[in-house]
Tab-separated table of C-alpha atoms in Angstrom:
chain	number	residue	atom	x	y	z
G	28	UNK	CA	43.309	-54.272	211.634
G	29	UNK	CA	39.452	-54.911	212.608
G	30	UNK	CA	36.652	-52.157	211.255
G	31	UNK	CA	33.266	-51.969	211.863
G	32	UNK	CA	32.802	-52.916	208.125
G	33	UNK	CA	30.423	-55.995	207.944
G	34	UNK	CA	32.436	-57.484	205.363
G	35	UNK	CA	35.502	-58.893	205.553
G	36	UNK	CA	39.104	-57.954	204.006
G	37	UNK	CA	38.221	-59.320	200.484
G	38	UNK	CA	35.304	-57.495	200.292
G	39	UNK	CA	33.065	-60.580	200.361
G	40	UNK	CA	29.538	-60.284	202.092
G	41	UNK	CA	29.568	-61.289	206.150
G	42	UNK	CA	27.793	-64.440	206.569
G	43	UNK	CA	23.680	-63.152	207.239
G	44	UNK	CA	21.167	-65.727	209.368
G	45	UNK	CA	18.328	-65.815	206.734
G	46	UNK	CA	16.258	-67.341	209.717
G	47	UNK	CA	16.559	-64.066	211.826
G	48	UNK	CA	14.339	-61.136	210.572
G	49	UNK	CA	16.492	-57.861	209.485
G	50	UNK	CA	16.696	-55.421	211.695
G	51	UNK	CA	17.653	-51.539	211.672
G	52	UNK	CA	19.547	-50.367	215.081
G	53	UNK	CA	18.826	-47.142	214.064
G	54	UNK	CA	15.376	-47.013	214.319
G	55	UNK	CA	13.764	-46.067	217.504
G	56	UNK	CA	10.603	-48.155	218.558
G	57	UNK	CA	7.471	-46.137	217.201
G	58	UNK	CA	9.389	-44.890	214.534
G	59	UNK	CA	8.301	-45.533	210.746
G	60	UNK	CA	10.664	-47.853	208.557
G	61	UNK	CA	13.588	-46.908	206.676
G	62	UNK	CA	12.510	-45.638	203.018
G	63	UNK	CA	13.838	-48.562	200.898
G	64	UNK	CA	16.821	-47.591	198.677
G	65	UNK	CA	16.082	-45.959	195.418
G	66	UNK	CA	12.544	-44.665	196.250
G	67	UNK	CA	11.864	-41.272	197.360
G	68	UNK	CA	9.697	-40.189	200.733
G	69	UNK	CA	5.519	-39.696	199.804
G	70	UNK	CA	4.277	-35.785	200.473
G	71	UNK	CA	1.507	-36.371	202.670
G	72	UNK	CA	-0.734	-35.324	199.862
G	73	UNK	CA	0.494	-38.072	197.494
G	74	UNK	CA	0.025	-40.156	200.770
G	75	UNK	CA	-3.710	-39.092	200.979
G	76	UNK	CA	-4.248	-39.637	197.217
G	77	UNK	CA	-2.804	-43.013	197.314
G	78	UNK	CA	-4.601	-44.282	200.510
G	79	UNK	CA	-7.857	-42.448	198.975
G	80	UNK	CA	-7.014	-44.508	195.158
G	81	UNK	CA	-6.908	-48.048	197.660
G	82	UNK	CA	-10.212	-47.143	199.234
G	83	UNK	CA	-12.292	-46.352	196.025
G	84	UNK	CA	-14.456	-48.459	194.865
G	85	UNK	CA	-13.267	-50.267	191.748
G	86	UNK	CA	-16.563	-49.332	190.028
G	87	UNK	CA	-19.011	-46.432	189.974
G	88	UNK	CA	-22.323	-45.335	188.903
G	89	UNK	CA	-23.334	-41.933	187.867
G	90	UNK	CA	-25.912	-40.161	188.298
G	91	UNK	CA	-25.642	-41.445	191.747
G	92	UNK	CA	-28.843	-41.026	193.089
G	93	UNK	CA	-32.188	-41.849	190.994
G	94	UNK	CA	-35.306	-40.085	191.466
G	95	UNK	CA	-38.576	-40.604	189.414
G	96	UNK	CA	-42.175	-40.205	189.700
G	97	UNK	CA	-44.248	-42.871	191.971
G	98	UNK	CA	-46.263	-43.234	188.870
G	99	UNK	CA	-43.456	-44.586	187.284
G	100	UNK	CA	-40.714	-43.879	184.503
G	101	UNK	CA	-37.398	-44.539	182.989
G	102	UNK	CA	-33.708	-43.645	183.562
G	103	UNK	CA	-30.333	-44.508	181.935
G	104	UNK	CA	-27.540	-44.897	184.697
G	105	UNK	CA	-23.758	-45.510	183.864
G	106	UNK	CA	-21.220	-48.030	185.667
G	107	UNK	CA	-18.005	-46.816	185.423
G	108	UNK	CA	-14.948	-49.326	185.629
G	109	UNK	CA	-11.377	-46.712	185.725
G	110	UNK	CA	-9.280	-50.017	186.712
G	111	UNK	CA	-7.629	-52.262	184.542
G	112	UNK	CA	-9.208	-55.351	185.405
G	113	UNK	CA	-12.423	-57.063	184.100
G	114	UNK	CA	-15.365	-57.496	186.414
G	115	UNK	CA	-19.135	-59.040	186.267
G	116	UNK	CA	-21.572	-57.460	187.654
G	117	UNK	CA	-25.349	-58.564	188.788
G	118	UNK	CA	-28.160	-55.535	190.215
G	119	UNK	CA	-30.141	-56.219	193.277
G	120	UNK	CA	-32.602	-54.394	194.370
G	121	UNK	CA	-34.361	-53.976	197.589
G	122	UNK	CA	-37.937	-53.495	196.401
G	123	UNK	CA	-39.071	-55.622	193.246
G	124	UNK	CA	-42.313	-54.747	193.176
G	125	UNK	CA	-41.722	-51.070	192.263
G	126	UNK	CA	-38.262	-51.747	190.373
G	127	UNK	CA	-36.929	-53.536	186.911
G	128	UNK	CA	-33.602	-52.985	185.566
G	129	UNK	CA	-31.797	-54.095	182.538
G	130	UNK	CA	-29.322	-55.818	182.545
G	131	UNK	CA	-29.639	-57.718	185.582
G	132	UNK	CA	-26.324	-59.136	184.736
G	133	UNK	CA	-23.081	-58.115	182.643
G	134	UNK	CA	-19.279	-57.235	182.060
G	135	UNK	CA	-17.804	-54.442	183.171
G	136	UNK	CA	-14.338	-54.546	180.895
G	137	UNK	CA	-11.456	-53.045	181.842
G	138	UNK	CA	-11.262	-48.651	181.816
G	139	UNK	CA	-14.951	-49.231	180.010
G	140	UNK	CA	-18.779	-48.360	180.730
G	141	UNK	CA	-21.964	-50.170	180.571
G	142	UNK	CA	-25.328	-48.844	180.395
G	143	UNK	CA	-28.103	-49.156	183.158
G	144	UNK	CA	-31.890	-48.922	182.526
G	145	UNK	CA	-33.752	-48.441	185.357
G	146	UNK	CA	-37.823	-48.684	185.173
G	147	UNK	CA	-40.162	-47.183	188.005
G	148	UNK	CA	-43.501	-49.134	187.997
G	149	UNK	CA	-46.642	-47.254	188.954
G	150	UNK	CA	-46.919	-47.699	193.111
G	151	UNK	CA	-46.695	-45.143	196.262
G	152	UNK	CA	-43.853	-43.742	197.397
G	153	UNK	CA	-40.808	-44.925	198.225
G	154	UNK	CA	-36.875	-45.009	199.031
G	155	UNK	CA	-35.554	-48.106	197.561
G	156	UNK	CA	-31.972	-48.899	196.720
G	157	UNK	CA	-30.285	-50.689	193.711
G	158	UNK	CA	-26.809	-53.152	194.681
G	159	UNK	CA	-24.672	-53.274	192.113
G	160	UNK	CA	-22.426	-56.695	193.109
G	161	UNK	CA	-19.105	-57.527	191.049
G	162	UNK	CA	-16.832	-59.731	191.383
G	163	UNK	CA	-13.541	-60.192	189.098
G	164	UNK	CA	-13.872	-61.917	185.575
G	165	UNK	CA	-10.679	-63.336	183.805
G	166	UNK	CA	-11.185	-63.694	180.157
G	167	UNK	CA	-12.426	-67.342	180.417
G	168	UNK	CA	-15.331	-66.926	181.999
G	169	UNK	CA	-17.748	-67.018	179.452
G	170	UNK	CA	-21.251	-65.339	181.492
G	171	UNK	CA	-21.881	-62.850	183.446
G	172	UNK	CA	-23.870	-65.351	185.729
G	173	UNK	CA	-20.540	-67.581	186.489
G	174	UNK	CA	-19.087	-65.785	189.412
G	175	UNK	CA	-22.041	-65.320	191.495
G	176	UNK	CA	-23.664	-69.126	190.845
G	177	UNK	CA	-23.132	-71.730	193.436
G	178	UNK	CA	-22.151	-69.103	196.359
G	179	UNK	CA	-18.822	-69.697	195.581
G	180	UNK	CA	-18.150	-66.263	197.303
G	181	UNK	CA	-16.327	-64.373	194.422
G	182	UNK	CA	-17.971	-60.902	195.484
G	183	UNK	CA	-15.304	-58.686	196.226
G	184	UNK	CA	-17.677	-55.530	196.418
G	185	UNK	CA	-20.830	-53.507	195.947
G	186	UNK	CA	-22.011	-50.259	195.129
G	187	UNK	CA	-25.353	-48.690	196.587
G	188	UNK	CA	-27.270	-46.733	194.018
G	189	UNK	CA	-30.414	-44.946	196.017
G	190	UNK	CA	-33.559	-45.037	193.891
G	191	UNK	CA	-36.357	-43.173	195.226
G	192	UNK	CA	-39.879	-42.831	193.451
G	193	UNK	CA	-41.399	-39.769	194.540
């Protein structure tokens, strides 16, 4: 007696071409993928918060936006690191006449903060910017400096803080 049952009468597994991708008759081109078994359909909302959690930036800065007199001044900014992985971090800036900060480079650890000092030299006007670069850090790597020596392109992202001295 023949069934449509893939395996045979001993219950043993039909012989599968590993070499041949799976397939699902069932679904219709343009159609989305059979949920895997044992995990339950996304709401669109956890959908939106999950796609939103992969696009976030891995690290932050608050206040995010600096403002301070042309004639110059001080401000304390935050970096924010909510993942669980290390980074370093180095601060660029697009006007280094007007701008110092401290540190130029550091550690972010993991789900920790580290402090930002920005200092507005006396000058005119302007709307500069601050780039906060970081690239991973294992435990190993002993300076800050280490990823981002020898262009060894181990960037992996930036944050923009706008600075503006007014």
């Amino acid at each position: 007696m023949e069934t449509d049952n893939p395996q045979n009468q001993n219950n043993a597994p039909a012989s599968v071409d590993v070499n041949q991708p799976a397939t699902q008759p069932e679904q219709a081109l343009g159609e989305p993928a059979a949920q895997p078994v044992g995990e339950a359909p996304l709401a669109p909302e956890a959908m939106e918060q999950q796609q939103n959690e992969e696009n976030r930036a891995p690290i932050s800065i608050e206040p995010p936006v600096g403002r301070f007199r042309a004639e110059g001044g001080q401000e304390s900014f935050i970096i924010l690191n909510p993942a669980n992985q290390r980074y370093a971090f180095k601060v660029k800036t697009s006007n280094i006449d007007d701008w110092r900060v401290r540190p130029v480079y550091g550690f972010l650890e993991a789900q920790n903060q580290s402090e930002l000092v920005v200092q507005r030299l006396d000058g005119p006007p302007t709307d500069d910017r601050l780039v906060i670069q970081y690239a991973l850090a294992p435990p190993e790597v002993d300076g800050p400096r280490a990823p981002f020596q020898n262009g060894n392109g181990a960037v992996i992202g930036e944050v923009t803080l706008p600075v503006k001295g007014e």
